[in-house]
PDB file of C-alpha atoms in Angstrom:
ATOM      1  CA  MET A   1     -61.305 -73.404   9.249  1.00 52.00           C
ATOM      2  CA  PRO A   2     -63.979 -73.005  11.959  1.00 55.00           C
ATOM      3  CA  PRO A   3     -67.628 -73.258  10.801  1.00 53.00           C
ATOM      4  CA  ILE A   4     -68.278 -69.679  11.860  1.00 52.00           C
ATOM      5  CA  ALA A   5     -65.530 -68.455   9.501  1.00 53.00           C
ATOM      6  CA  TRP A   6     -67.000 -70.430   6.613  1.00 51.00           C
ATOM      7  CA  ARG A   7     -70.403 -68.951   7.264  1.00 54.00           C
ATOM      8  CA  LYS A   8     -68.943 -65.436   7.172  1.00 52.00           C
ATOM      9  CA  ILE A   9     -67.224 -66.145   3.848  1.00 51.00           C
ATOM     10  CA  LEU A  10     -70.413 -67.519   2.331  1.00 47.00           C
ATOM     11  CA  TRP A  11     -72.365 -64.532   3.597  1.00 49.00           C
ATOM     12  CA  LEU A  12     -69.847 -62.111   2.041  1.00 49.00           C
ATOM     13  CA  LEU A  13     -69.986 -63.958  -1.282  1.00 49.00           C
ATOM     14  CA  GLN A  14     -73.785 -63.776  -1.295  1.00 52.00           C
ATOM     15  CA  LEU A  15     -73.609 -60.081  -0.494  1.00 44.00           C
ATOM     16  CA  LEU A  16     -71.240 -59.433  -3.410  1.00 44.00           C
ATOM     17  CA  ILE A  17     -73.557 -61.306  -5.770  1.00 47.00           C
ATOM     18  CA  TRP A  18     -76.643 -59.485  -4.514  1.00 45.00           C
ATOM     19  CA  LEU A  19     -75.335 -55.908  -4.487  1.00 44.00           C
ATOM     20  CA  PRO A  20     -74.914 -55.387  -8.272  1.00 45.00           C
ATOM     21  CA  ALA A  21     -78.407 -56.754  -8.899  1.00 42.00           C
ATOM     22  CA  ALA A  22     -79.865 -54.481  -6.249  1.00 42.00           C
ATOM     23  CA  ALA A  23     -78.091 -51.459  -7.716  1.00 46.00           C
ATOM     24  CA  ALA A  24     -79.034 -52.257 -11.331  1.00 58.00           C
ATOM     25  CA  THR A  25     -81.435 -49.978 -13.181  1.00 83.00           C
ATOM     26  CA  GLU A  26     -83.357 -50.464 -16.397  1.00 93.00           C
ATOM     27  CA  ARG A  27     -82.202 -48.439 -19.391  1.00 96.00           C
ATOM     28  CA  LEU A  28     -84.851 -46.480 -21.296  1.00 98.00           C
ATOM     29  CA  ARG A  29     -83.701 -45.730 -24.853  1.00 98.00           C
ATOM     30  CA  PHE A  30     -85.702 -42.695 -25.980  1.00 98.00           C
ATOM     31  CA  CYS A  31     -85.668 -41.743 -29.660  1.00 98.00           C
ATOM     32  CA  PHE A  32     -86.433 -38.292 -31.037  1.00 97.00           C
ATOM     33  CA  GLN A  33     -86.058 -36.749 -34.450  1.00 94.00           C
ATOM     34  CA  ASP A  34     -82.720 -35.452 -35.726  1.00 93.00           C
ATOM     35  CA  VAL A  35     -84.264 -32.223 -37.060  1.00 87.00           C
ATOM     36  CA  ALA A  36     -85.056 -29.356 -34.692  1.00 84.00           C
ATOM     37  CA  LEU A  37     -88.710 -28.896 -33.751  1.00 81.00           C
ATOM     38  CA  ALA A  38     -88.818 -25.931 -31.384  1.00 77.00           C
ATOM     39  CA  PRO A  39     -89.659 -25.727 -28.542  1.00 81.00           C
ATOM     40  CA  TYR A  40     -89.750 -29.518 -28.167  1.00 88.00           C
ATOM     41  CA  TYR A  41     -86.375 -30.510 -29.652  1.00 91.00           C
ATOM     42  CA  LEU A  42     -83.448 -28.199 -30.456  1.00 91.00           C
ATOM     43  CA  GLY A  43     -80.396 -28.809 -32.589  1.00 90.00           C
ATOM     44  CA  ASP A  44     -79.976 -30.938 -35.691  1.00 90.00           C
ATOM     45  CA  GLY A  45     -78.186 -34.203 -36.328  1.00 93.00           C
ATOM     46  CA  GLN A  46     -77.535 -37.123 -33.990  1.00 91.00           C
ATOM     47  CA  GLN A  47     -75.679 -35.099 -31.361  1.00 90.00           C
ATOM     48  CA  ILE A  48     -77.483 -34.728 -28.006  1.00 90.00           C
ATOM     49  CA  ARG A  49     -77.283 -31.203 -26.635  1.00 91.00           C
ATOM     50  CA  ALA A  50     -76.202 -31.064 -22.990  1.00 91.00           C
ATOM     51  CA  VAL A  51     -77.661 -27.548 -22.566  1.00 92.00           C
ATOM     52  CA  ARG A  52     -81.096 -26.519 -23.833  1.00 93.00           C
ATOM     53  CA  PRO A  53     -81.916 -29.777 -25.622  1.00 95.00           C
ATOM     54  CA  GLY A  54     -85.595 -28.834 -25.908  1.00 93.00           C
ATOM     55  CA  ALA A  55     -88.672 -28.688 -23.682  1.00 92.00           C
ATOM     56  CA  THR A  56     -89.721 -32.288 -24.352  1.00 95.00           C
ATOM     57  CA  ILE A  57     -86.292 -33.614 -23.387  1.00 97.00           C
ATOM     58  CA  GLU A  58     -86.115 -31.603 -20.167  1.00 96.00           C
ATOM     59  CA  HIS A  59     -89.670 -32.699 -19.324  1.00 96.00           C
ATOM     60  CA  LEU A  60     -88.736 -36.343 -19.919  1.00 97.00           C
ATOM     61  CA  GLN A  61     -85.537 -36.007 -17.870  1.00 97.00           C
ATOM     62  CA  ASN A  62     -87.591 -34.775 -14.916  1.00 96.00           C
ATOM     63  CA  VAL A  63     -90.049 -37.651 -15.285  1.00 96.00           C
ATOM     64  CA  VAL A  64     -87.297 -40.277 -15.383  1.00 97.00           C
ATOM     65  CA  ALA A  65     -85.461 -38.675 -12.454  1.00 95.00           C
ATOM     66  CA  ALA A  66     -88.553 -39.275 -10.302  1.00 95.00           C
ATOM     67  CA  VAL A  67     -88.357 -43.042 -10.948  1.00 95.00           C
ATOM     68  CA  PRO A  68     -85.139 -44.386  -9.404  1.00 90.00           C
ATOM     69  CA  ASP A  69     -85.116 -47.734 -11.248  1.00 89.00           C
ATOM     70  CA  VAL A  70     -84.720 -46.165 -14.713  1.00 94.00           C
ATOM     71  CA  THR A  71     -81.818 -44.481 -16.490  1.00 96.00           C
ATOM     72  CA  LEU A  72     -82.418 -42.452 -19.649  1.00 97.00           C
ATOM     73  CA  GLN A  73     -80.476 -42.904 -22.878  1.00 97.00           C
ATOM     74  CA  LEU A  74     -81.244 -40.401 -25.646  1.00 98.00           C
ATOM     75  CA  VAL A  75     -80.786 -41.231 -29.320  1.00 98.00           C
ATOM     76  CA  ARG A  76     -81.642 -39.219 -32.435  1.00 98.00           C
ATOM     77  CA  TYR A  77     -82.686 -40.540 -35.828  1.00 97.00           C
ATOM     78  CA  PRO A  78     -85.027 -39.456 -38.613  1.00 94.00           C
ATOM     79  CA  TRP A  79     -88.568 -39.561 -37.222  1.00 94.00           C
ATOM     80  CA  GLN A  80     -89.816 -42.455 -39.340  1.00 94.00           C
ATOM     81  CA  ARG A  81     -86.802 -44.502 -38.244  1.00 97.00           C
ATOM     82  CA  CYS A  82     -87.633 -43.761 -34.599  1.00 97.00           C
ATOM     83  CA  LEU A  83     -91.098 -45.202 -35.191  1.00 96.00           C
ATOM     84  CA  ARG A  84     -89.682 -48.233 -36.996  1.00 97.00           C
ATOM     85  CA  TYR A  85     -87.175 -48.876 -34.210  1.00 98.00           C
ATOM     86  CA  LEU A  86     -89.987 -48.534 -31.668  1.00 98.00           C
ATOM     87  CA  GLN A  87     -91.865 -51.314 -33.447  1.00 97.00           C
ATOM     88  CA  THR A  88     -88.817 -53.609 -33.556  1.00 97.00           C
ATOM     89  CA  GLY A  89     -87.765 -52.820 -29.984  1.00 97.00           C
ATOM     90  CA  GLU A  90     -84.442 -51.248 -31.003  1.00 98.00           C
ATOM     91  CA  VAL A  91     -85.556 -48.183 -29.026  1.00 98.00           C
ATOM     92  CA  ASP A  92     -87.826 -48.237 -25.989  1.00 98.00           C
ATOM     93  CA  ALA A  93     -89.908 -45.059 -26.204  1.00 98.00           C
ATOM     94  CA  VAL A  94     -90.935 -41.997 -28.197  1.00 98.00           C
ATOM     95  CA  VAL A  95     -93.345 -39.110 -27.642  1.00 97.00           C
ATOM     96  CA  ALA A  96     -95.988 -39.155 -30.365  1.00 94.00           C
ATOM     97  CA  ASN A  97     -99.536 -38.176 -31.189  1.00 90.00           C
ATOM     98  CA  TYR A  98    -102.039 -41.028 -31.172  1.00 91.00           C
ATOM     99  CA  SER A  99    -103.398 -42.673 -34.302  1.00 87.00           C
ATOM    100  CA  ALA A 100    -104.741 -46.126 -35.113  1.00 86.00           C
ATOM    101  CA  GLU A 101    -101.616 -46.822 -37.161  1.00 87.00           C
ATOM    102  CA  ARG A 102     -99.277 -45.843 -34.341  1.00 91.00           C
ATOM    103  CA  HIS A 103    -101.310 -47.827 -31.835  1.00 92.00           C
ATOM    104  CA  ALA A 104     -99.973 -50.930 -33.574  1.00 92.00           C
ATOM    105  CA  LEU A 105     -96.351 -49.762 -33.244  1.00 95.00           C
ATOM    106  CA  GLY A 106     -96.142 -49.489 -29.459  1.00 97.00           C
ATOM    107  CA  VAL A 107     -97.989 -49.199 -26.158  1.00 97.00           C
ATOM    108  CA  PHE A 108     -99.943 -46.024 -25.365  1.00 97.00           C
ATOM    109  CA  PRO A 109    -101.467 -45.315 -21.917  1.00 97.00           C
ATOM    110  CA  MET A 110    -104.998 -46.508 -22.637  1.00 95.00           C
ATOM    111  CA  LYS A 111    -108.365 -46.325 -20.891  1.00 93.00           C
ATOM    112  CA  ASP A 112    -111.626 -47.647 -22.337  1.00 92.00           C
ATOM    113  CA  GLU A 113    -109.811 -48.414 -25.611  1.00 91.00           C
ATOM    114  CA  GLN A 114    -108.745 -44.778 -25.997  1.00 93.00           C
ATOM    115  CA  PRO A 115    -105.585 -42.896 -24.956  1.00 94.00           C
ATOM    116  CA  ASP A 116    -105.939 -41.872 -21.327  1.00 95.00           C
ATOM    117  CA  PRO A 117    -106.177 -38.046 -21.282  1.00 90.00           C
ATOM    118  CA  LYS A 118    -104.969 -37.956 -17.684  1.00 91.00           C
ATOM    119  CA  ARG A 119    -101.687 -39.604 -18.671  1.00 94.00           C
ATOM    120  CA  LYS A 120    -100.770 -37.701 -21.817  1.00 93.00           C
ATOM    121  CA  PHE A 121     -97.272 -36.280 -21.974  1.00 95.00           C
ATOM    122  CA  THR A 122     -98.461 -32.861 -23.051  1.00 90.00           C
ATOM    123  CA  GLN A 123    -101.309 -31.012 -24.768  1.00 89.00           C
ATOM    124  CA  GLN A 124    -100.699 -27.815 -26.659  1.00 86.00           C
ATOM    125  CA  ASP A 125    -103.048 -25.505 -28.548  1.00 90.00           C
ATOM    126  CA  ILE A 126    -101.740 -23.624 -31.575  1.00 88.00           C
ATOM    127  CA  CYS A 127    -103.493 -20.277 -32.115  1.00 91.00           C
ATOM    128  CA  LEU A 128    -103.303 -17.367 -34.488  1.00 93.00           C
ATOM    129  CA  VAL A 129    -102.512 -13.931 -33.098  1.00 95.00           C
ATOM    130  CA  THR A 130    -103.123 -10.723 -35.042  1.00 96.00           C
ATOM    131  CA  SER A 131    -103.878  -7.050 -34.478  1.00 96.00           C
ATOM    132  CA  LYS A 132    -107.161  -6.086 -32.847  1.00 96.00           C
ATOM    133  CA  ALA A 133    -108.201  -4.331 -36.050  1.00 94.00           C
ATOM    134  CA  LEU A 134    -107.576  -7.335 -38.273  1.00 96.00           C
ATOM    135  CA  ALA A 135    -109.168  -9.703 -35.750  1.00 96.00           C
ATOM    136  CA  LYS A 136    -112.561  -8.223 -36.641  1.00 96.00           C
ATOM    137  CA  LYS A 137    -112.257  -9.793 -40.102  1.00 96.00           C
ATOM    138  CA  TRP A 138    -111.577 -13.338 -38.823  1.00 95.00           C
ATOM    139  CA  ASN A 139    -114.374 -15.802 -39.624  1.00 92.00           C
ATOM    140  CA  GLY A 140    -112.853 -18.848 -37.954  1.00 89.00           C
ATOM    141  CA  GLN A 141    -110.963 -20.081 -41.023  1.00 88.00           C
ATOM    142  CA  SER A 142    -109.728 -17.032 -42.899  1.00 91.00           C
ATOM    143  CA  PHE A 143    -109.819 -13.236 -42.995  1.00 95.00           C
ATOM    144  CA  THR A 144    -112.732 -11.846 -45.010  1.00 94.00           C
ATOM    145  CA  GLY A 145    -112.066  -9.235 -47.657  1.00 93.00           C
ATOM    146  CA  LEU A 146    -108.311  -9.930 -47.905  1.00 94.00           C
ATOM    147  CA  SER A 147    -106.574 -11.680 -50.775  1.00 94.00           C
ATOM    148  CA  LYS A 148    -103.250 -12.026 -48.937  1.00 95.00           C
ATOM    149  CA  VAL A 149    -102.260 -12.346 -45.264  1.00 95.00           C
ATOM    150  CA  THR A 150     -98.615 -12.727 -44.278  1.00 94.00           C
ATOM    151  CA  LEU A 151     -98.318 -15.332 -41.519  1.00 93.00           C
ATOM    152  CA  ALA A 152     -95.172 -15.883 -39.435  1.00 90.00           C
ATOM    153  CA  HIS A 153     -94.820 -19.441 -38.183  1.00 82.00           C
ATOM    154  CA  GLN A 154     -92.039 -21.597 -36.800  1.00 71.00           C
ATOM    155  CA  SER A 155     -90.115 -23.185 -39.645  1.00 61.00           C
ATOM    156  CA  SER A 156     -90.379 -26.601 -37.979  1.00 56.00           C
ATOM    157  CA  ARG A 157     -94.188 -26.555 -37.975  1.00 62.00           C
ATOM    158  CA  SER A 158     -96.488 -27.038 -40.946  1.00 61.00           C
ATOM    159  CA  LEU A 159     -99.963 -25.517 -40.886  1.00 63.00           C
ATOM    160  CA  HIS A 160    -101.059 -26.422 -44.420  1.00 55.00           C
ATOM    161  CA  GLN A 161    -103.660 -28.902 -43.178  1.00 62.00           C
ATOM    162  CA  SER A 162    -105.175 -26.614 -40.541  1.00 70.00           C
ATOM    163  CA  LEU A 163    -104.917 -23.340 -42.521  1.00 80.00           C
ATOM    164  CA  THR A 164    -105.944 -24.342 -46.003  1.00 79.00           C
ATOM    165  CA  HIS A 165    -107.054 -20.949 -47.340  1.00 82.00           C
ATOM    166  CA  ARG A 166    -104.782 -19.781 -50.137  1.00 88.00           C
ATOM    167  CA  GLN A 167    -104.685 -16.206 -48.774  1.00 92.00           C
ATOM    168  CA  PHE A 168    -101.989 -17.180 -46.261  1.00 91.00           C
ATOM    169  CA  VAL A 169     -98.429 -16.353 -47.276  1.00 90.00           C
ATOM    170  CA  ARG A 170     -96.198 -18.181 -44.815  1.00 88.00           C
ATOM    171  CA  VAL A 171     -93.028 -16.618 -43.440  1.00 87.00           C
ATOM    172  CA  PRO A 172     -90.897 -19.181 -41.548  1.00 85.00           C
ATOM    173  CA  ILE A 173     -89.098 -17.950 -38.429  1.00 80.00           C
ATOM    174  CA  SER A 174     -86.955 -19.641 -35.783  1.00 68.00           C
ATOM    175  CA  ALA A 175     -88.813 -18.722 -32.597  1.00 69.00           C
ATOM    176  CA  GLN A 176     -92.232 -17.682 -31.366  1.00 70.00           C
ATOM    177  CA  ALA A 177     -90.970 -14.585 -29.557  1.00 71.00           C
ATOM    178  CA  LYS A 178     -89.415 -13.371 -32.825  1.00 80.00           C
ATOM    179  CA  ALA A 179     -92.779 -13.760 -34.584  1.00 84.00           C
ATOM    180  CA  LEU A 180     -94.488 -11.498 -32.047  1.00 87.00           C
ATOM    181  CA  ASP A 181     -91.798  -8.859 -32.581  1.00 89.00           C
ATOM    182  CA  MET A 182     -92.512  -9.001 -36.312  1.00 91.00           C
ATOM    183  CA  LEU A 183     -96.244  -8.562 -35.645  1.00 94.00           C
ATOM    184  CA  ALA A 184     -95.618  -5.581 -33.368  1.00 93.00           C
ATOM    185  CA  GLN A 185     -93.477  -3.965 -36.093  1.00 94.00           C
ATOM    186  CA  ASN A 186     -96.143  -4.659 -38.782  1.00 93.00           C
ATOM    187  CA  LYS A 187     -93.748  -6.887 -40.714  1.00 94.00           C
ATOM    188  CA  VAL A 188     -96.406  -9.626 -40.748  1.00 96.00           C
ATOM    189  CA  GLN A 189    -100.164  -9.554 -40.262  1.00 96.00           C
ATOM    190  CA  ALA A 190    -100.565 -12.697 -38.161  1.00 95.00           C
ATOM    191  CA  VAL A 191     -98.482 -15.239 -36.284  1.00 93.00           C
ATOM    192  CA  SER A 192     -99.060 -18.818 -35.174  1.00 89.00           C
ATOM    193  CA  MET A 193     -98.013 -19.668 -31.642  1.00 85.00           C
ATOM    194  CA  VAL A 194     -98.501 -22.060 -28.753  1.00 84.00           C
ATOM    195  CA  CYS A 195    -101.240 -20.357 -26.744  1.00 87.00           C
ATOM    196  CA  LYS A 196    -102.219 -23.072 -24.249  1.00 87.00           C
ATOM    197  CA  ILE A 197    -100.453 -25.919 -22.486  1.00 83.00           C
ATOM    198  CA  ALA A 198    -102.696 -28.524 -20.858  1.00 78.00           C
ATOM    199  CA  GLY A 199    -105.619 -26.146 -21.380  1.00 81.00           C
ATOM    200  CA  LYS A 200    -103.963 -23.261 -19.543  1.00 80.00           C
ATOM    201  CA  SER A 201    -103.058 -19.988 -21.229  1.00 82.00           C
ATOM    202  CA  VAL A 202     -99.320 -19.482 -21.685  1.00 80.00           C
ATOM    203  CA  MET A 203     -99.190 -16.198 -23.540  1.00 78.00           C
ATOM    204  CA  PRO A 204     -95.522 -15.184 -23.838  1.00 74.00           C
ATOM    205  CA  SER A 205     -94.077 -11.909 -22.630  1.00 73.00           C
ATOM    206  CA  GLY A 206     -94.064 -10.416 -26.133  1.00 81.00           C
ATOM    207  CA  PHE A 207     -97.859 -10.581 -26.383  1.00 88.00           C
ATOM    208  CA  ASP A 208     -99.425  -7.107 -26.002  1.00 92.00           C
ATOM    209  CA  PRO A 209    -103.122  -7.398 -25.046  1.00 92.00           C
ATOM    210  CA  GLN A 210    -103.639  -3.710 -25.832  1.00 94.00           C
ATOM    211  CA  THR A 211    -102.861  -4.145 -29.530  1.00 95.00           C
ATOM    212  CA  MET A 212    -102.967  -7.905 -30.173  1.00 96.00           C
ATOM    213  CA  GLN A 213    -105.714 -10.526 -30.033  1.00 96.00           C
ATOM    214  CA  THR A 214    -105.725 -14.323 -29.961  1.00 95.00           C
ATOM    215  CA  LEU A 215    -108.165 -15.770 -32.485  1.00 94.00           C
ATOM    216  CA  GLU A 216    -110.644 -18.553 -31.835  1.00 88.00           C
ATOM    217  CA  PRO A 217    -110.821 -21.430 -32.382  1.00 87.00           C
ATOM    218  CA  SER A 218    -107.333 -22.899 -32.030  1.00 89.00           C
ATOM    219  CA  VAL A 219    -105.985 -23.958 -35.402  1.00 87.00           C
ATOM    220  CA  GLU A 220    -104.453 -27.123 -33.933  1.00 87.00           C
ATOM    221  CA  VAL A 221    -104.568 -29.088 -30.678  1.00 87.00           C
ATOM    222  CA  LEU A 222    -101.603 -31.420 -30.216  1.00 84.00           C
ATOM    223  CA  HIS A 223    -101.717 -34.384 -27.817  1.00 88.00           C
ATOM    224  CA  GLY A 224     -98.373 -36.037 -27.143  1.00 93.00           C
ATOM    225  CA  TYR A 225     -98.097 -39.418 -25.409  1.00 96.00           C
ATOM    226  CA  LEU A 226     -95.114 -41.289 -24.021  1.00 98.00           C
ATOM    227  CA  VAL A 227     -95.239 -44.484 -26.077  1.00 98.00           C
ATOM    228  CA  PHE A 228     -93.270 -47.598 -25.088  1.00 98.00           C
ATOM    229  CA  SER A 229     -92.130 -50.390 -27.357  1.00 98.00           C
ATOM    230  CA  LYS A 230     -94.005 -53.624 -26.850  1.00 97.00           C
ATOM    231  CA  PRO A 231     -90.849 -55.523 -25.716  1.00 98.00           C
ATOM    232  CA  PHE A 232     -89.998 -52.845 -23.139  1.00 98.00           C
ATOM    233  CA  TYR A 233     -93.545 -52.710 -21.775  1.00 98.00           C
ATOM    234  CA  SER A 234     -93.799 -56.496 -21.617  1.00 97.00           C
ATOM    235  CA  ALA A 235     -90.553 -56.768 -19.647  1.00 97.00           C
ATOM    236  CA  ASN A 236     -91.019 -53.619 -17.524  1.00 97.00           C
ATOM    237  CA  GLN A 237     -94.740 -53.020 -17.104  1.00 97.00           C
ATOM    238  CA  ARG A 238     -94.381 -51.750 -13.527  1.00 96.00           C
ATOM    239  CA  LEU A 239     -91.744 -49.177 -14.553  1.00 96.00           C
ATOM    240  CA  ALA A 240     -93.752 -48.056 -17.573  1.00 97.00           C
ATOM    241  CA  GLU A 241     -96.862 -47.525 -15.465  1.00 97.00           C
ATOM    242  CA  GLU A 242     -94.820 -45.633 -12.883  1.00 97.00           C
ATOM    243  CA  LEU A 243     -93.390 -43.345 -15.561  1.00 97.00           C
ATOM    244  CA  TRP A 244     -96.880 -42.665 -16.891  1.00 97.00           C
ATOM    245  CA  SER A 245     -98.049 -41.886 -13.362  1.00 95.00           C
ATOM    246  CA  GLN A 246     -95.526 -39.005 -13.237  1.00 95.00           C
ATOM    247  CA  LEU A 247     -97.370 -37.247 -16.082  1.00 92.00           C
ATOM    248  CA  ARG A 248    -100.470 -36.203 -14.179  1.00 83.00           C
ATOM    249  CA  GLU A 249     -99.105 -32.711 -13.524  1.00 80.00           C
ATOM    250  CA  PRO A 250     -98.065 -30.790 -16.678  1.00 78.00           C
ATOM    251  CA  GLN A 251     -94.662 -29.098 -16.483  1.00 84.00           C
ATOM    252  CA  THR A 252     -95.838 -25.849 -17.997  1.00 83.00           C
ATOM    253  CA  ALA A 253     -92.862 -23.805 -16.791  1.00 86.00           C
ATOM    254  CA  ILE A 254     -90.393 -25.750 -18.941  1.00 90.00           C
ATOM    255  CA  TYR A 255     -92.332 -25.100 -22.150  1.00 85.00           C
ATOM    256  CA  LEU A 256     -92.999 -21.472 -21.286  1.00 81.00           C
ATOM    257  CA  GLU A 257     -89.291 -20.840 -20.721  1.00 85.00           C
ATOM    258  CA  TYR A 258     -88.503 -22.099 -24.206  1.00 83.00           C
ATOM    259  CA  LEU A 259     -91.436 -20.288 -25.807  1.00 77.00           C
ATOM    260  CA  ASN A 260     -90.301 -16.969 -24.319  1.00 73.00           C
ATOM    261  CA  ALA A 261     -86.744 -17.365 -25.593  1.00 73.00           C
ATOM    262  CA  PRO A 262     -85.946 -14.781 -28.291  1.00 60.00           C
ATOM    263  CA  ASP A 263     -84.001 -17.385 -30.296  1.00 59.00           C
ATOM    264  CA  LEU A 264     -84.204 -21.150 -29.982  1.00 56.00           C
ATOM    265  CA  ASP A 265     -81.282 -22.037 -32.234  1.00 55.00           C
TER     266      ASP A 265
END
C-alpha cells in the first residue's frame, strides 16, 4: 500500500479516537430532597418531574445549559442522605445554606474565608403580611394585645425558630397565593411569604396594597449556595468555577412564576 494511503488510514484512526473525547461532557449529579419544598422543589418521592419540578431545579437547569461541558443528572433522596452523599462524593452538588458544619462537607464559593455573596445561588426574604389595621399592633416580634393570631404558612416551611411567640396558631397551606386569598377573606390574620428575591421585592399578584401590609423586619433571610463535593471540585475546578460564574444575575422570574401559582402541588 502506498505511503500516502497509510498516512490517511492513520489520520482517520486518530480522528476516531479523538472525536469521542472531544464530545465528552462531565456529568453533574445534583441531589435534592424527596419531600416537596415549594417553590423550590415540587413533588414527593424519588421521581423527577419533567414539568414544573420546582424553581430551584429550573434555575439550575438554566445555569448548566449555559456551560456546554456539563450535563445535569438529578437524583432525589432524604435531605440528610444528600448531604452524606455529598461528603462521600456519591453525588456532586446540592443547594444549601452555609454553616461551619456544612463547610466541611463540600466546597462553597468562598471569598475572604466567607461564602461569596456575589456567587450565591439565591437569597430570599420571608416576611409576614397582615391587614393594615392589624399591622399597627406589630412590635417586630409579635402582635401586642392579642393572645392568638392565626398564621397561614407553607406546610413545607417551619417558622418555629423565627416566630417563637406562643400567640401564633399555624395553619399549613400548599401555596403562597392560597394564603393571600385566605387573608383577603379574613380566614387567617397573617401569612408568611417570600417577599424579596436577591433583595428585590417580588410581591405576588394576590397582594392588595390597599388593604394589606408587609411587616418589618423580615422573619427569615435564606441564602442558598451551589455546593460541590470535594472530589468533583478537585477533578473539575474549572467547570465548578464556570458554573458559579453563571450565578451573578438572579433568575427572579422563575421564582415569581412559582410563587404566583394558585396551587403548587
